[in-house]
Amino acid sequence: MAATTSYIIFLSPPLSTPEQIQDIARLPQRPEIRAINEEESDADEQDEYGEQPAASTSCCVVDRSTKDAIVEWARSSGVVLKPIIPIIQTESADTTVAHQDSYPVPYFLYGRLDSYALLRSILGLAQPPTLQRASVSDYETKTWDGKDALIPSATGRSVEGRVYMTISYDEVEKLADYEGFAFEVSKCHITYANGEVCEGNVFRYRGDRLGLEDLHEQI
């Protein structure tokens, strides 16, 4: 199931209206107001600031660039906002899922992410990560904007890489930040080097294939 990251911005002083969000982020349209309850926002979970939102309040759901603009405005203005909650919106349902039910979750990494040093830097790990060699079938890799792009293969190809066991939604969000808007989280079947197969997740390319170039790392 594919998913994209959005953010809940709670409306309360000093950020009380969607017009303020539109002005700060220079949006072409005003974001819609929605009511959100404790269950939907996962209020029992602390956010990145170590705080908790109100059980029921008004909010706007925005994308990452808008969230970044709001955070920068708050920092430069010296104001304190209610917690900003990251969420995952699935394509197959209208509901919003704040995080995966349980961890660890295996993520298949390929291309640049198949690197101990880079992964450690992205996740801010104190020690080198544990990675296991693996592959995914019925996929191939192309190049998009200088980085590897995983797409479904009609010829039964497979892609080699490594598996990292994510231990929290925070780690998944950091990986999503690195991959960027052109990639989405999808389910996949991972085959380890010893032949064991398990279900996991992978970031695959979701953009226009006309912009893709061939990559030599296909097998």
PDB file of C-alpha atoms in Angstrom:
ATOM      1  CA  MET A   1       0.000   0.000   0.000  1.00  0.00           C
ATOM      2  CA  ALA A   2       1.526   3.328  -1.065  1.00  0.00           C
ATOM      3  CA  ALA A   3       1.682   6.198   1.386  1.00  0.00           C
ATOM      4  CA  THR A   4       2.729   9.824   1.551  1.00  0.00           C
ATOM      5  CA  THR A   5       3.651  12.001   4.523  1.00  0.00           C
ATOM      6  CA  SER A   6       1.534  14.998   5.548  1.00  0.00           C
ATOM      7  CA  TYR A   7       1.402  17.097   8.718  1.00  0.00           C
ATOM      8  CA  ILE A   8      -1.294  18.233  11.158  1.00  0.00           C
ATOM      9  CA  ILE A   9      -1.026  21.941  12.062  1.00  0.00           C
ATOM     10  CA  PHE A  10      -3.255  22.712  15.065  1.00  0.00           C
ATOM     11  CA  LEU A  11      -4.963  26.113  14.940  1.00  0.00           C
ATOM     12  CA  SER A  12      -4.464  28.134  18.123  1.00  0.00           C
ATOM     13  CA  PRO A  13      -2.738  31.425  18.981  1.00  0.00           C
ATOM     14  CA  PRO A  14      -0.420  32.638  17.653  1.00  0.00           C
ATOM     15  CA  LEU A  15      -1.311  30.564  14.552  1.00  0.00           C
ATOM     16  CA  SER A  16      -5.109  30.629  14.608  1.00  0.00           C
ATOM     17  CA  THR A  17      -6.338  30.758  11.015  1.00  0.00           C
ATOM     18  CA  PRO A  18      -5.719  29.044   7.682  1.00  0.00           C
ATOM     19  CA  GLU A  19      -5.176  32.507   6.186  1.00  0.00           C
ATOM     20  CA  GLN A  20      -2.073  32.842   8.350  1.00  0.00           C
ATOM     21  CA  ILE A  21      -0.770  29.509   7.074  1.00  0.00           C
ATOM     22  CA  GLN A  22      -1.470  30.587   3.499  1.00  0.00           C
ATOM     23  CA  ASP A  23       0.391  33.874   4.017  1.00  0.00           C
ATOM     24  CA  ILE A  24       3.392  32.369   5.825  1.00  0.00           C
ATOM     25  CA  ALA A  25       3.880  29.523   3.324  1.00  0.00           C
ATOM     26  CA  ARG A  26       2.871  31.672   0.326  1.00  0.00           C
ATOM     27  CA  LEU A  27       0.258  29.155  -0.766  1.00  0.00           C
ATOM     28  CA  PRO A  28      -1.942  29.812  -3.815  1.00  0.00           C
ATOM     29  CA  GLN A  29      -4.997  28.656  -1.862  1.00  0.00           C
ATOM     30  CA  ARG A  30      -6.075  28.681   1.758  1.00  0.00           C
ATOM     31  CA  PRO A  31      -5.781  25.232   3.399  1.00  0.00           C
ATOM     32  CA  GLU A  32      -9.053  23.698   4.564  1.00  0.00           C
ATOM     33  CA  ILE A  33      -9.987  23.556   8.231  1.00  0.00           C
ATOM     34  CA  ARG A  34     -10.840  20.168   9.669  1.00  0.00           C
ATOM     35  CA  ALA A  35     -11.759  18.900  13.107  1.00  0.00           C
ATOM     36  CA  ILE A  36      -9.566  16.171  14.520  1.00  0.00           C
ATOM     37  CA  ASN A  37      -9.996  14.016  17.593  1.00  0.00           C
ATOM     38  CA  GLU A  38      -7.565  12.276  19.898  1.00  0.00           C
ATOM     39  CA  GLU A  39      -7.780   8.883  18.207  1.00  0.00           C
ATOM     40  CA  GLU A  40      -7.148  10.221  14.708  1.00  0.00           C
ATOM     41  CA  SER A  41      -4.191  12.401  15.693  1.00  0.00           C
ATOM     42  CA  ASP A  42      -2.728   9.749  18.029  1.00  0.00           C
ATOM     43  CA  ALA A  43      -2.605  12.254  20.884  1.00  0.00           C
ATOM     44  CA  ASP A  44      -1.174   9.629  23.247  1.00  0.00           C
ATOM     45  CA  GLU A  45       2.091   9.865  21.303  1.00  0.00           C
ATOM     46  CA  GLN A  46       4.523  12.687  21.967  1.00  0.00           C
ATOM     47  CA  ASP A  47       5.619  14.682  18.939  1.00  0.00           C
ATOM     48  CA  GLU A  48       9.115  15.864  18.017  1.00  0.00           C
ATOM     49  CA  TYR A  49       8.901  18.619  20.663  1.00  0.00           C
ATOM     50  CA  GLY A  50       7.978  16.183  23.444  1.00  0.00           C
ATOM     51  CA  GLU A  51       4.489  17.659  23.823  1.00  0.00           C
ATOM     52  CA  GLN A  52       0.929  16.464  23.239  1.00  0.00           C
ATOM     53  CA  PRO A  53      -1.929  18.085  21.276  1.00  0.00           C
ATOM     54  CA  ALA A  54      -5.408  18.738  22.610  1.00  0.00           C
ATOM     55  CA  ALA A  55      -7.861  15.834  22.452  1.00  0.00           C
ATOM     56  CA  SER A  56     -10.154  17.645  19.985  1.00  0.00           C
ATOM     57  CA  THR A  57      -9.467  20.822  18.045  1.00  0.00           C
ATOM     58  CA  SER A  58      -9.376  22.439  14.618  1.00  0.00           C
ATOM     59  CA  CYS A  59      -6.408  21.973  12.345  1.00  0.00           C
ATOM     60  CA  CYS A  60      -5.105  22.042   8.788  1.00  0.00           C
ATOM     61  CA  VAL A  61      -3.359  19.160   7.057  1.00  0.00           C
ATOM     62  CA  VAL A  62      -0.406  20.402   5.003  1.00  0.00           C
ATOM     63  CA  ASP A  63       2.526  19.055   3.014  1.00  0.00           C
ATOM     64  CA  ARG A  64       6.173  19.039   4.053  1.00  0.00           C
ATOM     65  CA  SER A  65       7.163  22.331   2.408  1.00  0.00           C
ATOM     66  CA  THR A  66       4.301  24.143   4.156  1.00  0.00           C
ATOM     67  CA  LYS A  67       5.234  22.538   7.479  1.00  0.00           C
ATOM     68  CA  ASP A  68       8.849  23.620   7.041  1.00  0.00           C
ATOM     69  CA  ALA A  69       7.743  27.196   6.321  1.00  0.00           C
ATOM     70  CA  ILE A  70       5.593  27.233   9.482  1.00  0.00           C
ATOM     71  CA  VAL A  71       8.414  25.863  11.635  1.00  0.00           C
ATOM     72  CA  GLU A  72      10.872  28.435  10.267  1.00  0.00           C
ATOM     73  CA  TRP A  73       8.363  31.247  10.854  1.00  0.00           C
ATOM     74  CA  ALA A  74       7.841  30.142  14.454  1.00  0.00           C
ATOM     75  CA  ARG A  75      11.565  29.958  15.120  1.00  0.00           C
ATOM     76  CA  SER A  76      12.341  33.336  13.564  1.00  0.00           C
ATOM     77  CA  SER A  77       9.390  34.960  15.352  1.00  0.00           C
ATOM     78  CA  GLY A  78      10.202  33.402  18.704  1.00  0.00           C
ATOM     79  CA  VAL A  79       6.727  31.912  19.131  1.00  0.00           C
ATOM     80  CA  VAL A  80       5.728  28.490  20.449  1.00  0.00           C
ATOM     81  CA  LEU A  81       3.246  26.418  18.437  1.00  0.00           C
ATOM     82  CA  LYS A  82       1.157  23.426  19.337  1.00  0.00           C
ATOM     83  CA  PRO A  83       2.848  20.138  18.351  1.00  0.00           C
ATOM     84  CA  ILE A  84       3.074  19.390  14.634  1.00  0.00           C
ATOM     85  CA  ILE A  85       2.059  15.772  14.074  1.00  0.00           C
ATOM     86  CA  PRO A  86       3.406  13.765  11.105  1.00  0.00           C
ATOM     87  CA  ILE A  87       0.863  11.404   9.528  1.00  0.00           C
ATOM     88  CA  ILE A  88       0.752   8.846   6.731  1.00  0.00           C
ATOM     89  CA  GLN A  89      -2.126   9.124   4.259  1.00  0.00           C
ATOM     90  CA  THR A  90      -2.863   5.937   2.352  1.00  0.00           C
ATOM     91  CA  GLU A  91      -4.083   5.911  -1.245  1.00  0.00           C
ATOM     92  CA  SER A  92      -6.615   3.109  -0.704  1.00  0.00           C
ATOM     93  CA  ALA A  93      -8.552   4.637   2.187  1.00  0.00           C
ATOM     94  CA  ASP A  94      -9.921   7.973   3.362  1.00  0.00           C
ATOM     95  CA  THR A  95      -8.654   7.482   6.911  1.00  0.00           C
ATOM     96  CA  THR A  96      -5.382   8.866   8.225  1.00  0.00           C
ATOM     97  CA  VAL A  97      -2.928   6.542   9.956  1.00  0.00           C
ATOM     98  CA  ALA A  98      -0.564   8.302  12.347  1.00  0.00           C
ATOM     99  CA  HIS A  99       2.005   5.504  12.449  1.00  0.00           C
ATOM    100  CA  GLN A 100       2.487   1.801  11.834  1.00  0.00           C
ATOM    101  CA  ASP A 101       1.047  -0.426  14.530  1.00  0.00           C
ATOM    102  CA  SER A 102       4.280  -2.162  15.489  1.00  0.00           C
ATOM    103  CA  TYR A 103       8.010  -2.068  14.923  1.00  0.00           C
ATOM    104  CA  PRO A 104      10.578  -3.153  13.849  1.00  0.00           C
ATOM    105  CA  VAL A 105       9.602  -3.079  10.148  1.00  0.00           C
ATOM    106  CA  PRO A 106      12.016  -4.257   7.436  1.00  0.00           C
ATOM    107  CA  TYR A 107      12.807  -1.679   4.749  1.00  0.00           C
ATOM    108  CA  PHE A 108      14.588  -2.719   1.569  1.00  0.00           C
ATOM    109  CA  LEU A 109      17.280  -0.163   0.735  1.00  0.00           C
ATOM    110  CA  TYR A 110      18.944   0.171  -2.667  1.00  0.00           C
ATOM    111  CA  GLY A 111      21.174   2.605  -4.513  1.00  0.00           C
ATOM    112  CA  ARG A 112      22.656   5.353  -2.356  1.00  0.00           C
ATOM    113  CA  LEU A 113      20.715   4.260   0.722  1.00  0.00           C
ATOM    114  CA  ASP A 114      22.504   0.907   0.570  1.00  0.00           C
ATOM    115  CA  SER A 115      25.330   2.493   2.549  1.00  0.00           C
ATOM    116  CA  TYR A 116      26.302   2.114   6.203  1.00  0.00           C
ATOM    117  CA  ALA A 117      27.750   5.626   6.407  1.00  0.00           C
ATOM    118  CA  LEU A 118      24.870   7.420   4.677  1.00  0.00           C
ATOM    119  CA  LEU A 119      22.180   5.546   6.595  1.00  0.00           C
ATOM    120  CA  ARG A 120      23.905   6.252   9.894  1.00  0.00           C
ATOM    121  CA  SER A 121      24.061   9.955   9.009  1.00  0.00           C
ATOM    122  CA  ILE A 122      20.419  10.176   7.892  1.00  0.00           C
ATOM    123  CA  LEU A 123      19.070   8.427  10.982  1.00  0.00           C
ATOM    124  CA  GLY A 124      21.512  10.020  13.423  1.00  0.00           C
ATOM    125  CA  LEU A 125      22.639   6.651  14.775  1.00  0.00           C
ATOM    126  CA  ALA A 126      25.310   6.435  17.437  1.00  0.00           C
ATOM    127  CA  GLN A 127      26.564   3.114  16.034  1.00  0.00           C
ATOM    128  CA  PRO A 128      26.774   1.722  12.475  1.00  0.00           C
ATOM    129  CA  PRO A 129      23.430   0.207  11.403  1.00  0.00           C
ATOM    130  CA  THR A 130      22.851  -3.520  10.996  1.00  0.00           C
ATOM    131  CA  LEU A 131      22.155  -4.315   7.350  1.00  0.00           C
ATOM    132  CA  GLN A 132      21.450  -7.656   5.688  1.00  0.00           C
ATOM    133  CA  ARG A 133      21.968  -8.450   2.022  1.00  0.00           C
ATOM    134  CA  ALA A 134      18.746  -9.090   0.144  1.00  0.00           C
ATOM    135  CA  SER A 135      16.878  -8.542  -3.121  1.00  0.00           C
ATOM    136  CA  VAL A 136      13.386  -7.776  -4.410  1.00  0.00           C
ATOM    137  CA  SER A 137      11.942  -9.475  -7.487  1.00  0.00           C
ATOM    138  CA  ASP A 138       9.877  -7.975 -10.316  1.00  0.00           C
ATOM    139  CA  TYR A 139      11.543  -4.595  -9.931  1.00  0.00           C
ATOM    140  CA  GLU A 140      14.251  -2.728 -11.790  1.00  0.00           C
ATOM    141  CA  THR A 141      16.115   0.509 -11.233  1.00  0.00           C
ATOM    142  CA  LYS A 142      16.426   3.571 -13.404  1.00  0.00           C
ATOM    143  CA  THR A 143      17.983   6.977 -12.744  1.00  0.00           C
ATOM    144  CA  TRP A 144      15.912  10.029 -11.848  1.00  0.00           C
ATOM    145  CA  ASP A 145      17.502  13.371 -11.009  1.00  0.00           C
ATOM    146  CA  GLY A 146      20.809  11.665 -10.270  1.00  0.00           C
ATOM    147  CA  LYS A 147      19.443   9.062  -7.853  1.00  0.00           C
ATOM    148  CA  ASP A 148      18.289   5.473  -8.207  1.00  0.00           C
ATOM    149  CA  ALA A 149      14.564   5.002  -8.869  1.00  0.00           C
ATOM    150  CA  LEU A 150      12.885   1.645  -8.252  1.00  0.00           C
ATOM    151  CA  ILE A 151      10.014   0.766 -10.615  1.00  0.00           C
ATOM    152  CA  PRO A 152       8.036  -2.427 -11.344  1.00  0.00           C
ATOM    153  CA  SER A 153       9.639  -4.659 -13.968  1.00  0.00           C
ATOM    154  CA  ALA A 154       7.619  -6.366 -16.697  1.00  0.00           C
ATOM    155  CA  THR A 155      10.507  -8.731 -17.465  1.00  0.00           C
ATOM    156  CA  GLY A 156      10.937 -10.315 -14.032  1.00  0.00           C
ATOM    157  CA  ARG A 157      14.134  -8.528 -13.096  1.00  0.00           C
ATOM    158  CA  SER A 158      15.313  -8.169  -9.514  1.00  0.00           C
ATOM    159  CA  VAL A 159      17.241  -5.534  -7.613  1.00  0.00           C
ATOM    160  CA  GLU A 160      19.861  -6.194  -4.971  1.00  0.00           C
ATOM    161  CA  GLY A 161      20.385  -4.139  -1.854  1.00  0.00           C
ATOM    162  CA  ARG A 162      20.206  -4.471   1.916  1.00  0.00           C
ATOM    163  CA  VAL A 163      17.507  -4.604   4.563  1.00  0.00           C
ATOM    164  CA  TYR A 164      17.349  -2.284   7.554  1.00  0.00           C
ATOM    165  CA  MET A 165      14.900  -2.921  10.405  1.00  0.00           C
ATOM    166  CA  THR A 166      13.282   0.424  11.210  1.00  0.00           C
ATOM    167  CA  ILE A 167      12.482   0.725  14.896  1.00  0.00           C
ATOM    168  CA  SER A 168      10.156   3.759  14.876  1.00  0.00           C
ATOM    169  CA  TYR A 169       8.052   6.031  12.714  1.00  0.00           C
ATOM    170  CA  ASP A 170      10.664   8.735  13.274  1.00  0.00           C
ATOM    171  CA  GLU A 171      13.205   6.639  11.364  1.00  0.00           C
ATOM    172  CA  VAL A 172      10.750   6.047   8.527  1.00  0.00           C
ATOM    173  CA  GLU A 173      10.091   9.778   8.289  1.00  0.00           C
ATOM    174  CA  LYS A 174      13.820  10.524   8.081  1.00  0.00           C
ATOM    175  CA  LEU A 175      14.152   8.030   5.222  1.00  0.00           C
ATOM    176  CA  ALA A 176      11.165   9.623   3.484  1.00  0.00           C
ATOM    177  CA  ASP A 177      12.772  13.045   3.891  1.00  0.00           C
ATOM    178  CA  TYR A 178      15.891  11.789   2.136  1.00  0.00           C
ATOM    179  CA  GLU A 179      14.016  10.103  -0.728  1.00  0.00           C
ATOM    180  CA  GLY A 180      11.808  13.125  -1.424  1.00  0.00           C
ATOM    181  CA  PHE A 181       8.419  13.747  -3.020  1.00  0.00           C
ATOM    182  CA  ALA A 182       8.985  11.542  -6.077  1.00  0.00           C
ATOM    183  CA  PHE A 183       9.064   8.343  -4.002  1.00  0.00           C
ATOM    184  CA  GLU A 184       6.354   6.476  -2.083  1.00  0.00           C
ATOM    185  CA  VAL A 185       6.306   3.647   0.440  1.00  0.00           C
ATOM    186  CA  SER A 186       5.132   0.340  -1.040  1.00  0.00           C
ATOM    187  CA  LYS A 187       4.848  -3.191   0.259  1.00  0.00           C
ATOM    188  CA  CYS A 188       7.264  -5.727  -1.224  1.00  0.00           C
ATOM    189  CA  HIS A 189       8.507  -9.282  -0.776  1.00  0.00           C
ATOM    190  CA  ILE A 190      12.140  -9.323   0.335  1.00  0.00           C
ATOM    191  CA  THR A 191      14.399 -12.305  -0.317  1.00  0.00           C
ATOM    192  CA  TYR A 192      17.400 -12.521   2.007  1.00  0.00           C
ATOM    193  CA  ALA A 193      20.741 -13.941   0.891  1.00  0.00           C
ATOM    194  CA  ASN A 194      19.972 -17.210   2.747  1.00  0.00           C
ATOM    195  CA  GLY A 195      16.752 -17.672   0.769  1.00  0.00           C
ATOM    196  CA  GLU A 196      14.349 -16.548   3.495  1.00  0.00           C
ATOM    197  CA  VAL A 197      11.449 -14.421   2.227  1.00  0.00           C
ATOM    198  CA  CYS A 198       9.511 -11.832   4.224  1.00  0.00           C
ATOM    199  CA  GLU A 199       7.146  -8.940   3.596  1.00  0.00           C
ATOM    200  CA  GLY A 200       8.573  -5.466   4.019  1.00  0.00           C
ATOM    201  CA  ASN A 201       8.492  -1.944   2.653  1.00  0.00           C
ATOM    202  CA  VAL A 202      10.462  -0.103  -0.001  1.00  0.00           C
ATOM    203  CA  PHE A 203      10.602   3.419  -1.390  1.00  0.00           C
ATOM    204  CA  ARG A 204       9.693   3.216  -5.060  1.00  0.00           C
ATOM    205  CA  TYR A 205       9.496   5.882  -7.738  1.00  0.00           C
ATOM    206  CA  ARG A 206       6.021   7.278  -8.428  1.00  0.00           C
ATOM    207  CA  GLY A 207       6.729   9.977 -11.000  1.00  0.00           C
ATOM    208  CA  ASP A 208       6.629  10.183 -14.793  1.00  0.00           C
ATOM    209  CA  ARG A 209       8.724   7.428 -16.361  1.00  0.00           C
ATOM    210  CA  LEU A 210       9.525   9.648 -19.341  1.00  0.00           C
ATOM    211  CA  GLY A 211      12.132  11.348 -17.155  1.00  0.00           C
ATOM    212  CA  LEU A 212      13.916   8.111 -16.221  1.00  0.00           C
ATOM    213  CA  GLU A 213      17.263   6.985 -17.581  1.00  0.00           C
ATOM    214  CA  ASP A 214      18.733   3.486 -17.722  1.00  0.00           C
ATOM    215  CA  LEU A 215      20.896   2.323 -14.825  1.00  0.00           C
ATOM    216  CA  HIS A 216      23.571  -0.354 -15.078  1.00  0.00           C
ATOM    217  CA  GLU A 217      22.776  -1.941 -11.705  1.00  0.00           C
ATOM    218  CA  GLN A 218      19.884  -4.063 -12.978  1.00  0.00           C
ATOM    219  CA  ILE A 219      20.335  -7.874 -12.786  1.00  0.00           C
TER     220      ILE A 219
END
